[in-house]
PDB file of C-alpha atoms in Angstrom:
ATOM      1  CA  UNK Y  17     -24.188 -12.044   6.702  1.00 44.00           C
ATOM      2  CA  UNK Y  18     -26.282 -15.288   6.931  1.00 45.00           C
ATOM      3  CA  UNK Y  19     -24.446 -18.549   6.024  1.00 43.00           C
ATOM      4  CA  UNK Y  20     -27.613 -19.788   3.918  1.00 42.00           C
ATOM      5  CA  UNK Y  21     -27.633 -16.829   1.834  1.00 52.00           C
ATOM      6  CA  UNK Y  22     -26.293 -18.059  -1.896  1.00 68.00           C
ATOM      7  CA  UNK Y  23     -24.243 -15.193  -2.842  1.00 71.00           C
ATOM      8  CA  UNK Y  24     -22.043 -15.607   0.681  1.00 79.00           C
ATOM      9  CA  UNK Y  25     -22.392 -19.576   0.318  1.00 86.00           C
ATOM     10  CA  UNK Y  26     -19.830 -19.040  -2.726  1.00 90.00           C
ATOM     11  CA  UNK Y  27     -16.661 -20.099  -2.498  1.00 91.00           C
ATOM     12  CA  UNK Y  28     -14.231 -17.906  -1.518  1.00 94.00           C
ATOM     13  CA  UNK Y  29     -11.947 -18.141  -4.298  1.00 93.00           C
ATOM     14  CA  UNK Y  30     -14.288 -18.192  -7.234  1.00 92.00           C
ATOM     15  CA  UNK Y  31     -13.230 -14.935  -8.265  1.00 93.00           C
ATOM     16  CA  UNK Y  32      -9.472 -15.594  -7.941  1.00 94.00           C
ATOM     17  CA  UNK Y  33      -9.067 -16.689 -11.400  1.00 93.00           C
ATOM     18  CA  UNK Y  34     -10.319 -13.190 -12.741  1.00 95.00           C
ATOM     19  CA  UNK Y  35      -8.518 -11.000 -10.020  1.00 95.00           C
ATOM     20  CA  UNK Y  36      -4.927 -12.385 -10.911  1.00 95.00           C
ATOM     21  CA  UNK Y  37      -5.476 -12.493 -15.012  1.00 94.00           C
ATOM     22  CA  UNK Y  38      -7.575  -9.778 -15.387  1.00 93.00           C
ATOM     23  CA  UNK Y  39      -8.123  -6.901 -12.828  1.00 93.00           C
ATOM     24  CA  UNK Y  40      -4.367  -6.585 -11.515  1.00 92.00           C
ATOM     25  CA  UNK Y  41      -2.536  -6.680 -15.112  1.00 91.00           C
ATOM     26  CA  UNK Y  42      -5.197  -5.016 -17.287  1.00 90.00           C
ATOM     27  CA  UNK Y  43      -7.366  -2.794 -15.061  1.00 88.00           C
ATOM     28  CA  UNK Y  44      -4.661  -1.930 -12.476  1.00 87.00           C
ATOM     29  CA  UNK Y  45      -1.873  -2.329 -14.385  1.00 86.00           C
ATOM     30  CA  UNK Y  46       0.425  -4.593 -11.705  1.00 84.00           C
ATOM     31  CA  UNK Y  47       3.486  -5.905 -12.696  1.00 82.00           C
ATOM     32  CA  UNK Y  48       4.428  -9.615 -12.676  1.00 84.00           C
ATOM     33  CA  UNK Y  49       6.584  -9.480  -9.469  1.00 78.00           C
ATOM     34  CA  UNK Y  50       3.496  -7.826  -8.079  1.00 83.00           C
ATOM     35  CA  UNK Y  51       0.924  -9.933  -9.162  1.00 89.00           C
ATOM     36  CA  UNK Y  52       3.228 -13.243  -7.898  1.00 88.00           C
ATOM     37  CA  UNK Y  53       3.174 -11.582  -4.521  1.00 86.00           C
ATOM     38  CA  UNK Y  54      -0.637 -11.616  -4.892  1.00 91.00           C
ATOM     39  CA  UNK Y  55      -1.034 -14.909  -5.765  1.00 92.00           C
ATOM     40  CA  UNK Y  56       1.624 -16.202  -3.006  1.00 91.00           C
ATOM     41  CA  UNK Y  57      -0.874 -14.464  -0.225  1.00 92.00           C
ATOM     42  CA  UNK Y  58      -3.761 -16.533  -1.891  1.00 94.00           C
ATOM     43  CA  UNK Y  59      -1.770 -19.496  -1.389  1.00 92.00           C
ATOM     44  CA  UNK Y  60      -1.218 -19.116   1.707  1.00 93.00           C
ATOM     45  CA  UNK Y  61      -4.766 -18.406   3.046  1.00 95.00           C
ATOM     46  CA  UNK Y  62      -5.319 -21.532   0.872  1.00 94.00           C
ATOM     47  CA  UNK Y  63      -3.156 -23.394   3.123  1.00 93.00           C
ATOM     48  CA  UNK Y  64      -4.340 -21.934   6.557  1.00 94.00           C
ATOM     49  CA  UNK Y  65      -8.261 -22.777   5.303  1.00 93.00           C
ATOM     50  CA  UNK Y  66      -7.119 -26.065   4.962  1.00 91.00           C
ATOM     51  CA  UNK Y  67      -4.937 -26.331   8.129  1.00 90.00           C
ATOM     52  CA  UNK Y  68      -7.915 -24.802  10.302  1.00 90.00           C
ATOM     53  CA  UNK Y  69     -11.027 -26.466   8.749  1.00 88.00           C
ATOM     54  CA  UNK Y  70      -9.104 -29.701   7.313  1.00 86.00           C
ATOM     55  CA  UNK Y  71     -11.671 -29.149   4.529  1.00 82.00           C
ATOM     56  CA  UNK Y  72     -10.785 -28.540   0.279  1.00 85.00           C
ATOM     57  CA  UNK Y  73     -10.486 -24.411  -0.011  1.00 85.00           C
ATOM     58  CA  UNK Y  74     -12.360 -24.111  -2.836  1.00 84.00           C
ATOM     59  CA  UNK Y  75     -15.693 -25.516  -0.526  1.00 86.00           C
ATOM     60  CA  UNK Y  76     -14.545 -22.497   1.923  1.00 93.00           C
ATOM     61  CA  UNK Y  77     -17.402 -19.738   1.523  1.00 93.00           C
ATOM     62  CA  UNK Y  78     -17.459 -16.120   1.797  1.00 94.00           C
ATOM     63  CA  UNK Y  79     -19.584 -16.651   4.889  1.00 92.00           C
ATOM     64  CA  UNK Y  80     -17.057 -18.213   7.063  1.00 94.00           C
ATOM     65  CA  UNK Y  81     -14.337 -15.453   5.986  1.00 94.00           C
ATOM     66  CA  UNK Y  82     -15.357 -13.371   8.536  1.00 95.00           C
ATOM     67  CA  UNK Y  83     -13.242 -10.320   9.724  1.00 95.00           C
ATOM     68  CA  UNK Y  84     -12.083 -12.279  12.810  1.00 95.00           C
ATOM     69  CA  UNK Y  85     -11.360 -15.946  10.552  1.00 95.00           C
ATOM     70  CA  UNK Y  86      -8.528 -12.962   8.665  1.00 96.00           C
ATOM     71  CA  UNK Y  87      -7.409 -11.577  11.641  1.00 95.00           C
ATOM     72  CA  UNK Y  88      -6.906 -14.957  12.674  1.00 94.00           C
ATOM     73  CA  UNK Y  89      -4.881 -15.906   9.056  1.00 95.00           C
ATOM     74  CA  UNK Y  90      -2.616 -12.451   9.921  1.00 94.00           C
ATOM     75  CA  UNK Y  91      -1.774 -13.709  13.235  1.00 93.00           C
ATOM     76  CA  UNK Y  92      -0.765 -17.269  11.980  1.00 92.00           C
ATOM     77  CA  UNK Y  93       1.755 -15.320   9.002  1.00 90.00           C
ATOM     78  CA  UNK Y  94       3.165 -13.395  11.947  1.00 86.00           C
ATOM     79  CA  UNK Y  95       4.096 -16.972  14.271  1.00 86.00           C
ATOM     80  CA  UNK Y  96       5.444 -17.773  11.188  1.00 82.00           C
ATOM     81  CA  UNK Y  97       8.164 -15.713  11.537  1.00 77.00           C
ATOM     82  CA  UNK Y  98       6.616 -12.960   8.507  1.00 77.00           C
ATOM     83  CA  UNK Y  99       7.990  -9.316  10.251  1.00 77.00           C
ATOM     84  CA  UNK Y 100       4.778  -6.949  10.186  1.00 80.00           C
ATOM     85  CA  UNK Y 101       5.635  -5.603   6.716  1.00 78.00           C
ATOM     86  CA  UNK Y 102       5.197  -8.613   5.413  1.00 82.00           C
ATOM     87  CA  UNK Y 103       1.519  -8.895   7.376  1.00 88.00           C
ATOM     88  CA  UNK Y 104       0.766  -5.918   5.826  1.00 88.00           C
ATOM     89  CA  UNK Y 105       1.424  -6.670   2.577  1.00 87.00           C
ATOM     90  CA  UNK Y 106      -0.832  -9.596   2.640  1.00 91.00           C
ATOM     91  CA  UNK Y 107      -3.452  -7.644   4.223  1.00 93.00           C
ATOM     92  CA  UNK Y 108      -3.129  -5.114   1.547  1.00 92.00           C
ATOM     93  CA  UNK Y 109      -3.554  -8.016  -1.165  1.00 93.00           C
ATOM     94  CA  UNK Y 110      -6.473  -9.592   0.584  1.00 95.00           C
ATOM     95  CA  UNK Y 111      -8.315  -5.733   0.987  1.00 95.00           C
ATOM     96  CA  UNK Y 112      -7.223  -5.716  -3.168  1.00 94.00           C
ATOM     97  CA  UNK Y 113      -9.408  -8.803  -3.742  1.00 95.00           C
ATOM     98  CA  UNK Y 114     -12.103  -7.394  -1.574  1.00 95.00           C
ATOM     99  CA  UNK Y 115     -12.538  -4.364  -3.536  1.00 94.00           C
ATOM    100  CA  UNK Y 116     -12.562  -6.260  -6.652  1.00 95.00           C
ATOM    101  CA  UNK Y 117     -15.311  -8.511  -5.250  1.00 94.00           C
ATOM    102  CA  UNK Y 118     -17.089  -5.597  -4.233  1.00 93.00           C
ATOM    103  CA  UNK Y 119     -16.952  -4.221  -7.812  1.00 91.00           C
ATOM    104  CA  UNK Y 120     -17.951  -7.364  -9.434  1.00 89.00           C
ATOM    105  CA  UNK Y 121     -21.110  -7.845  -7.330  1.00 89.00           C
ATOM    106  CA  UNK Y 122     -22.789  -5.016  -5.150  1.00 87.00           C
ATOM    107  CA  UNK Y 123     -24.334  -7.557  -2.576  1.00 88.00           C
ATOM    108  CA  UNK Y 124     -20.955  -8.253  -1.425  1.00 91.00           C
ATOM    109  CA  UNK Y 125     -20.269  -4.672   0.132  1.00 92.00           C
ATOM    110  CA  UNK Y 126     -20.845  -6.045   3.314  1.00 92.00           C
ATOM    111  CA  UNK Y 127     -18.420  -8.677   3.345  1.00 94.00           C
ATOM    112  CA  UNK Y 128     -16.106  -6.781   1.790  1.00 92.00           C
ATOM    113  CA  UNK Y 129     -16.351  -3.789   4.016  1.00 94.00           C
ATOM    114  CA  UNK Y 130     -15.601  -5.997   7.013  1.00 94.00           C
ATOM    115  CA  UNK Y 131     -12.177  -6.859   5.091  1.00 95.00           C
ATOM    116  CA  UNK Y 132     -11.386  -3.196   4.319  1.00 94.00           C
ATOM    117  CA  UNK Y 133     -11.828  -2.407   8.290  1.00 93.00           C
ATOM    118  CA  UNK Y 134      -8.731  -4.410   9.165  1.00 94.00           C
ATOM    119  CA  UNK Y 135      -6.490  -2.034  10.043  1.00 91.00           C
ATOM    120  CA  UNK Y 136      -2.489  -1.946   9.167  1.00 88.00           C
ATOM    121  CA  UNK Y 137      -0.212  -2.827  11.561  1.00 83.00           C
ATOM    122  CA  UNK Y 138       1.963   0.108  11.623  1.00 71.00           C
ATOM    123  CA  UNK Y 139       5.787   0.920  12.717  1.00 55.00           C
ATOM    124  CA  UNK Y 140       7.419   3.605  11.772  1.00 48.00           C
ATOM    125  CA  UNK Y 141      10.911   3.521  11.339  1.00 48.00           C
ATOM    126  CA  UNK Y 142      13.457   6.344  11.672  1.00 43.00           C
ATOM    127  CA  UNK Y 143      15.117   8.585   8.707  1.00 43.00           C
ATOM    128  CA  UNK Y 144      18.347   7.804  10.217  1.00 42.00           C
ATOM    129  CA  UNK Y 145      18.852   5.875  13.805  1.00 43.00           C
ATOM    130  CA  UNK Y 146      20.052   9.462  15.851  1.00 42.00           C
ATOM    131  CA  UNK Y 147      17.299  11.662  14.425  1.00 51.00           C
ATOM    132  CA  UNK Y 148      15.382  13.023  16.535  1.00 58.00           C
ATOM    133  CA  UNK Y 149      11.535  14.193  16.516  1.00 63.00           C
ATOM    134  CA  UNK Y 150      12.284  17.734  16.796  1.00 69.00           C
ATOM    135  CA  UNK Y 151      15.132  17.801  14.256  1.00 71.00           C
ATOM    136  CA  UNK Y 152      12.743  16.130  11.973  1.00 73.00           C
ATOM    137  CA  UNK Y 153       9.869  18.392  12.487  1.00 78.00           C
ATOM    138  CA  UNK Y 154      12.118  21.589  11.956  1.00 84.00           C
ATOM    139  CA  UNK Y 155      13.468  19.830   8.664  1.00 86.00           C
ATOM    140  CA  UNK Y 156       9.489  19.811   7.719  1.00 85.00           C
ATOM    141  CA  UNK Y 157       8.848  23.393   8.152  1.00 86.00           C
ATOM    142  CA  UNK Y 158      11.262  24.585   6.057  1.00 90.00           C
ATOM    143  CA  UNK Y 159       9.775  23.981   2.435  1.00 90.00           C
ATOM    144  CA  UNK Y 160       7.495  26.465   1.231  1.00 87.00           C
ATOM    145  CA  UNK Y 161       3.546  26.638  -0.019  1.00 87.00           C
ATOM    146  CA  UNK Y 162       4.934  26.484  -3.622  1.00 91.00           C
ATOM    147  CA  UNK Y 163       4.044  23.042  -5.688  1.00 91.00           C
ATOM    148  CA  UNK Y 164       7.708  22.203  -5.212  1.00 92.00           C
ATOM    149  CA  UNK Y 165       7.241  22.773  -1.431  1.00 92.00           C
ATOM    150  CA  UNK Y 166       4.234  20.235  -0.910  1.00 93.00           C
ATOM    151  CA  UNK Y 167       6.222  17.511  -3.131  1.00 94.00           C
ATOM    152  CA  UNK Y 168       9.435  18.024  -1.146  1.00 93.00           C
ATOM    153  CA  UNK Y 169       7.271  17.716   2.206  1.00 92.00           C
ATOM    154  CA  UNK Y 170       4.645  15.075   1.258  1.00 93.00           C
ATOM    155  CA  UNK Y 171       7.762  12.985  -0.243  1.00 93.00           C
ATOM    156  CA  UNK Y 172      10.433  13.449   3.182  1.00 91.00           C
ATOM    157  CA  UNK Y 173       7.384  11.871   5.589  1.00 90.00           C
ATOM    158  CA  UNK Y 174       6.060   9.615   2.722  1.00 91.00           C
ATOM    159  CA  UNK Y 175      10.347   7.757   2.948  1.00 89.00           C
ATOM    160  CA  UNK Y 176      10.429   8.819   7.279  1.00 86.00           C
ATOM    161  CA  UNK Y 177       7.178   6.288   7.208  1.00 84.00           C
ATOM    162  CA  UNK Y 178       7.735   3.751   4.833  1.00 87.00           C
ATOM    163  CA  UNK Y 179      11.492   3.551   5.593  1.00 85.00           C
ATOM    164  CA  UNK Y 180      11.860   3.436   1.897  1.00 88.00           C
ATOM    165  CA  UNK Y 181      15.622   3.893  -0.136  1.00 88.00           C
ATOM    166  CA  UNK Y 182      15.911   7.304  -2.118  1.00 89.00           C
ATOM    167  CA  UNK Y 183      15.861   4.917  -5.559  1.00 88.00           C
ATOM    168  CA  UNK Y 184      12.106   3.195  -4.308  1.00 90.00           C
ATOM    169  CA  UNK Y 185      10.978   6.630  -3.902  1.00 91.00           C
ATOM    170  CA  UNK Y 186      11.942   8.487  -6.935  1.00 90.00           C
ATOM    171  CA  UNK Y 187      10.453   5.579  -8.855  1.00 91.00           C
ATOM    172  CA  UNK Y 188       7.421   5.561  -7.038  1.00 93.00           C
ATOM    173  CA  UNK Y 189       4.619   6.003  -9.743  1.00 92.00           C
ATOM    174  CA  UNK Y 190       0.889   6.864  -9.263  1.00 91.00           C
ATOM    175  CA  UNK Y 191      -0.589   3.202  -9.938  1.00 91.00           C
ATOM    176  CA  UNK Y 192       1.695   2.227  -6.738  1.00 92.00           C
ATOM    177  CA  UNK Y 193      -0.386   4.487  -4.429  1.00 91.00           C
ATOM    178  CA  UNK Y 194      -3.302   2.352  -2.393  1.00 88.00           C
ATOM    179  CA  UNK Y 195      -4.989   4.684  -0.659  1.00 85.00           C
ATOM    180  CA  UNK Y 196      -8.374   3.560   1.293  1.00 81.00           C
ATOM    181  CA  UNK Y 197     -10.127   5.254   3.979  1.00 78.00           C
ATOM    182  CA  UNK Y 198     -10.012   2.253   5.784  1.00 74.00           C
ATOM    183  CA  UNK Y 199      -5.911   2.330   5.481  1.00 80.00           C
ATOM    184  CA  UNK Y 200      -3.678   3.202   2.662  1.00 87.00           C
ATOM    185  CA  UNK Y 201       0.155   1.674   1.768  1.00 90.00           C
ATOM    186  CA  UNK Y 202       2.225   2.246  -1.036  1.00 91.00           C
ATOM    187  CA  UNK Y 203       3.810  -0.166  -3.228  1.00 91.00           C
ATOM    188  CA  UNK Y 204       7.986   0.405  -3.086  1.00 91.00           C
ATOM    189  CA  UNK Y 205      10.363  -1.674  -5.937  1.00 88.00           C
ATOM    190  CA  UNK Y 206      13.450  -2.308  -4.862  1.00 82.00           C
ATOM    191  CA  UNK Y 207      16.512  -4.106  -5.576  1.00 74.00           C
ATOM    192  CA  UNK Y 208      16.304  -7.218  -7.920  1.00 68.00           C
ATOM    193  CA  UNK Y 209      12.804  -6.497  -8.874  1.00 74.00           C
ATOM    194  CA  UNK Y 210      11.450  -7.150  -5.112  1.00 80.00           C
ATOM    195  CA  UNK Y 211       8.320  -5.776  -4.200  1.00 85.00           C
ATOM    196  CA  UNK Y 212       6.496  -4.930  -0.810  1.00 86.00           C
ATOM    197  CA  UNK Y 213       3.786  -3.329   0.491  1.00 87.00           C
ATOM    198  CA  UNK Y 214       4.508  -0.423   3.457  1.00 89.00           C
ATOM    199  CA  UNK Y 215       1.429   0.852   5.428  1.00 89.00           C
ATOM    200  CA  UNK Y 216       1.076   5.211   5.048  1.00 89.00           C
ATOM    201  CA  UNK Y 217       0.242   7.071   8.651  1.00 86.00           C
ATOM    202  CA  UNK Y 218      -2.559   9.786   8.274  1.00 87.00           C
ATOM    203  CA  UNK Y 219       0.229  12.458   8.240  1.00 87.00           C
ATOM    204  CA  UNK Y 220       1.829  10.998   5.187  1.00 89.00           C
ATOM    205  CA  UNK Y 221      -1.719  10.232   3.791  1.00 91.00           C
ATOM    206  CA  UNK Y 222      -2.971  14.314   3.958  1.00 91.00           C
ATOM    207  CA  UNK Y 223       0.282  15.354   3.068  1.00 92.00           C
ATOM    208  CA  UNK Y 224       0.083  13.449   0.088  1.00 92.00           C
ATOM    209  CA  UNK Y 225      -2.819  14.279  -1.094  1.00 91.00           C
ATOM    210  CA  UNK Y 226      -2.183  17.661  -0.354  1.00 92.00           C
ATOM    211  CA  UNK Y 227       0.620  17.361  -3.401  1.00 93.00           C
ATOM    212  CA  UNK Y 228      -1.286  14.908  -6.087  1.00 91.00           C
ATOM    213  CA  UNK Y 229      -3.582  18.161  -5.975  1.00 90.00           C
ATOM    214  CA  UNK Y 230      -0.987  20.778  -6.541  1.00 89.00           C
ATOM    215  CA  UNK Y 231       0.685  18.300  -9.099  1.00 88.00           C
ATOM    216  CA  UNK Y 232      -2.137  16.716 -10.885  1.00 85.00           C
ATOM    217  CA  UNK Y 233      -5.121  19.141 -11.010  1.00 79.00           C
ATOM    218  CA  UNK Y 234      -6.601  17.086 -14.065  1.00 70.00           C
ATOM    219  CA  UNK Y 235      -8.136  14.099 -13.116  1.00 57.00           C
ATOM    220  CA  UNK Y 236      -5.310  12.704 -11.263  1.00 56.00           C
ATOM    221  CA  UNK Y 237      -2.637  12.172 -13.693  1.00 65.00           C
ATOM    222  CA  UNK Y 238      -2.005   8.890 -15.745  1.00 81.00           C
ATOM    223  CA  UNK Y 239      -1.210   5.752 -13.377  1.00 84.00           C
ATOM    224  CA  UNK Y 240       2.488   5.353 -15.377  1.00 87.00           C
ATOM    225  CA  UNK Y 241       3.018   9.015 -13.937  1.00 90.00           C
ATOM    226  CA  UNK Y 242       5.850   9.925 -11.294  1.00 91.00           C
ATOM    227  CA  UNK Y 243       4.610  10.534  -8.148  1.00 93.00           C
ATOM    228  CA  UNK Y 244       7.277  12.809  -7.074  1.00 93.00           C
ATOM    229  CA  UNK Y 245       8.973  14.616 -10.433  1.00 92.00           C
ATOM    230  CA  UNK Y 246      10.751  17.376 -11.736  1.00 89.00           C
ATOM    231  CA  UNK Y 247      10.232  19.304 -14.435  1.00 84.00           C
ATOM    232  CA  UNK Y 248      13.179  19.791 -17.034  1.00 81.00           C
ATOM    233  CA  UNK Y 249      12.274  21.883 -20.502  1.00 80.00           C
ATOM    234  CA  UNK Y 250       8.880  22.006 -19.527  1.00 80.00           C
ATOM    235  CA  UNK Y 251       8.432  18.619 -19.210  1.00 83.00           C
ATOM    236  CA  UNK Y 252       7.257  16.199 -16.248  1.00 83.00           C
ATOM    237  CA  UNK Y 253      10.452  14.061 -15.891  1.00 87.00           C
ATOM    238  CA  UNK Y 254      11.296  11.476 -12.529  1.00 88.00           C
ATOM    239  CA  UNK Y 255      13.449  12.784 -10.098  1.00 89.00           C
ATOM    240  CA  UNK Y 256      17.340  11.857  -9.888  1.00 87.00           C
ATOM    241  CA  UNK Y 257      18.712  10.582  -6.577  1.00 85.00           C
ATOM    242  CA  UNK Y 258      20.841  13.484  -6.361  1.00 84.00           C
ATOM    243  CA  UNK Y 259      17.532  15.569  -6.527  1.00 84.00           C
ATOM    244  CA  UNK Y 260      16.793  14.556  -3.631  1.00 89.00           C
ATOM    245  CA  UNK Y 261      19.945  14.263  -1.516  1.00 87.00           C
ATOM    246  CA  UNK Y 262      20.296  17.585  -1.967  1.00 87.00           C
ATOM    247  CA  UNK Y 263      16.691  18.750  -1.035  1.00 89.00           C
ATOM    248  CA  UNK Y 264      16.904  16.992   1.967  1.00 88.00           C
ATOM    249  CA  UNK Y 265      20.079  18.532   2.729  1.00 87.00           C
ATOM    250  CA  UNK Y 266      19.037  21.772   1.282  1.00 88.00           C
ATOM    251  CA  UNK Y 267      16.136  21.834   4.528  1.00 89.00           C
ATOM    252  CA  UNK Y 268      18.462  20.588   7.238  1.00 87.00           C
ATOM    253  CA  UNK Y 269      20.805  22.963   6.313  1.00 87.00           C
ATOM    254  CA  UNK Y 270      17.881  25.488   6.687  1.00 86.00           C
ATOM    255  CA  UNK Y 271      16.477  23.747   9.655  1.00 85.00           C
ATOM    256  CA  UNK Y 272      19.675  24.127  11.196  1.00 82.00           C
ATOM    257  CA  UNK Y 273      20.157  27.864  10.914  1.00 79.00           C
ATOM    258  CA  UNK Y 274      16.728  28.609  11.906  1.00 72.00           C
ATOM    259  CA  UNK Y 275      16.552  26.565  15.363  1.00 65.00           C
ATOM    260  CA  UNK Y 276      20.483  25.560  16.162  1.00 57.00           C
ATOM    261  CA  UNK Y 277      20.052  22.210  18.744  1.00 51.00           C
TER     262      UNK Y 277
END
């Protein structure tokens, strides 16, 4: 990436304008809350251009956002007290604007690529606190090679990983599924419209796409689509929070009888 090259020589943020109005409400479909979240990360790069160069952001060029000058942004979020879901769901809005940049002009792969390599910082958090690793992996064995069985198992690690409430993950729908071979997340709604980010280990990763094959054969479903559903009168419907309470218990119950600890 040479600096005197005039594609890199653009500003960074030239094609912010078009990524916030355009590609995440029309193309990808984002929701407001999501799309603020976006546009707070932008502001805050914004502020840590200007607070390491002491130069206007809008002079910054893609030639100076190197992989290391982002690593170096994700480390100043984290001293400022932002918990490593929070770096991660900047990182996941920052590889967002890379792929659109990528999309919009070919010659930019490079650059982009080098922003897609970042990896997630992960840390994975417990299904309950007194769990423990064996339990869990007896709980997984117990659903079958049935369609139902890969949705039950893909979504039990899918909320071990992401931590996520039984409400985030019933709602879960295809368009909040990020996943890169470079890292994937998913996006999880919670409470008073909040959104965030959560990184996805390789084991949730091939488990889910193990499912979205079973469940979606034809081209991969519609984005609005459940991620996890059931099917009442023949029809694709989302999953009740008693569904799952009583799948989950339905395996430990199974797990239990099968290998007694």
């Amino acid at each position: 990436m040479r600096k005197d090259d005039n594609k890199f020589s653009r500003p960074l943020f030239s094609h912010s304008g078009e990524f916030l109005s355009d590609y995440l409400p029309l193309r990808l479909g984002r929701s407001v809350n999501t799309i603020s979240s976006y546009r707070n990360c932008l502001r805050l790069l914004r502020d840590y251009i200007e607070a390491c160069t002491r130069r206007n952001f809008y002079r910054f060029p893609f030639a100076e956002a190197t992989r290391e000058f982002i690593l170096g942004f994700l480390t100043w979020i984290e001293s400022r007290g932002c918990c490593r879901a929070t770096r991660n769901q900047r990182l996941a809005c920052l590889k967002t604007y890379a792929k659109f940049v990528m999309d919009q002009d070919f010659e930019m792969a490079a650059w982009g690529a080098s922003i897609l390599s970042i990896p997630m910082a992960t840390a994975k958090k417990p299904l309950v606190g007194w769990l423990r690793e064996e339990v869990l992996e007896s709980i997984l064995r117990q659903p079958g090679s049935s369609v139902r069985g890969f949705r039950d198992r893909a979504l039990m690690v899918v909320m071990y990983e992401t931590g996520a409430r039984v409400s985030e993950m019933v709602g879960l729908r295809l368009r909040d599924l990020n996943i890169f071979p470079s890292g994937s997340s998913v996006r999880l709604h919670g409470k008073g419209g909040k959104t965030r980010e959560v990184p996805l280990g390789e084991k949730a990763v091939g488990l889910l796409g193990n499912h979205l094959r079973k469940s979606f054969p034809d081209v991969g479903g519609n984005v609005e689509d459940y991620v996890f559903s059931t099917v009442i009168h023949g029809k694709k419907c989302m999953m009740s929070i008693g569904n799952v309470e009583r799948l989950v218990s339905r395996y430990a119950s199974k797990a239990r009888k099968s290998n007694p600890l």
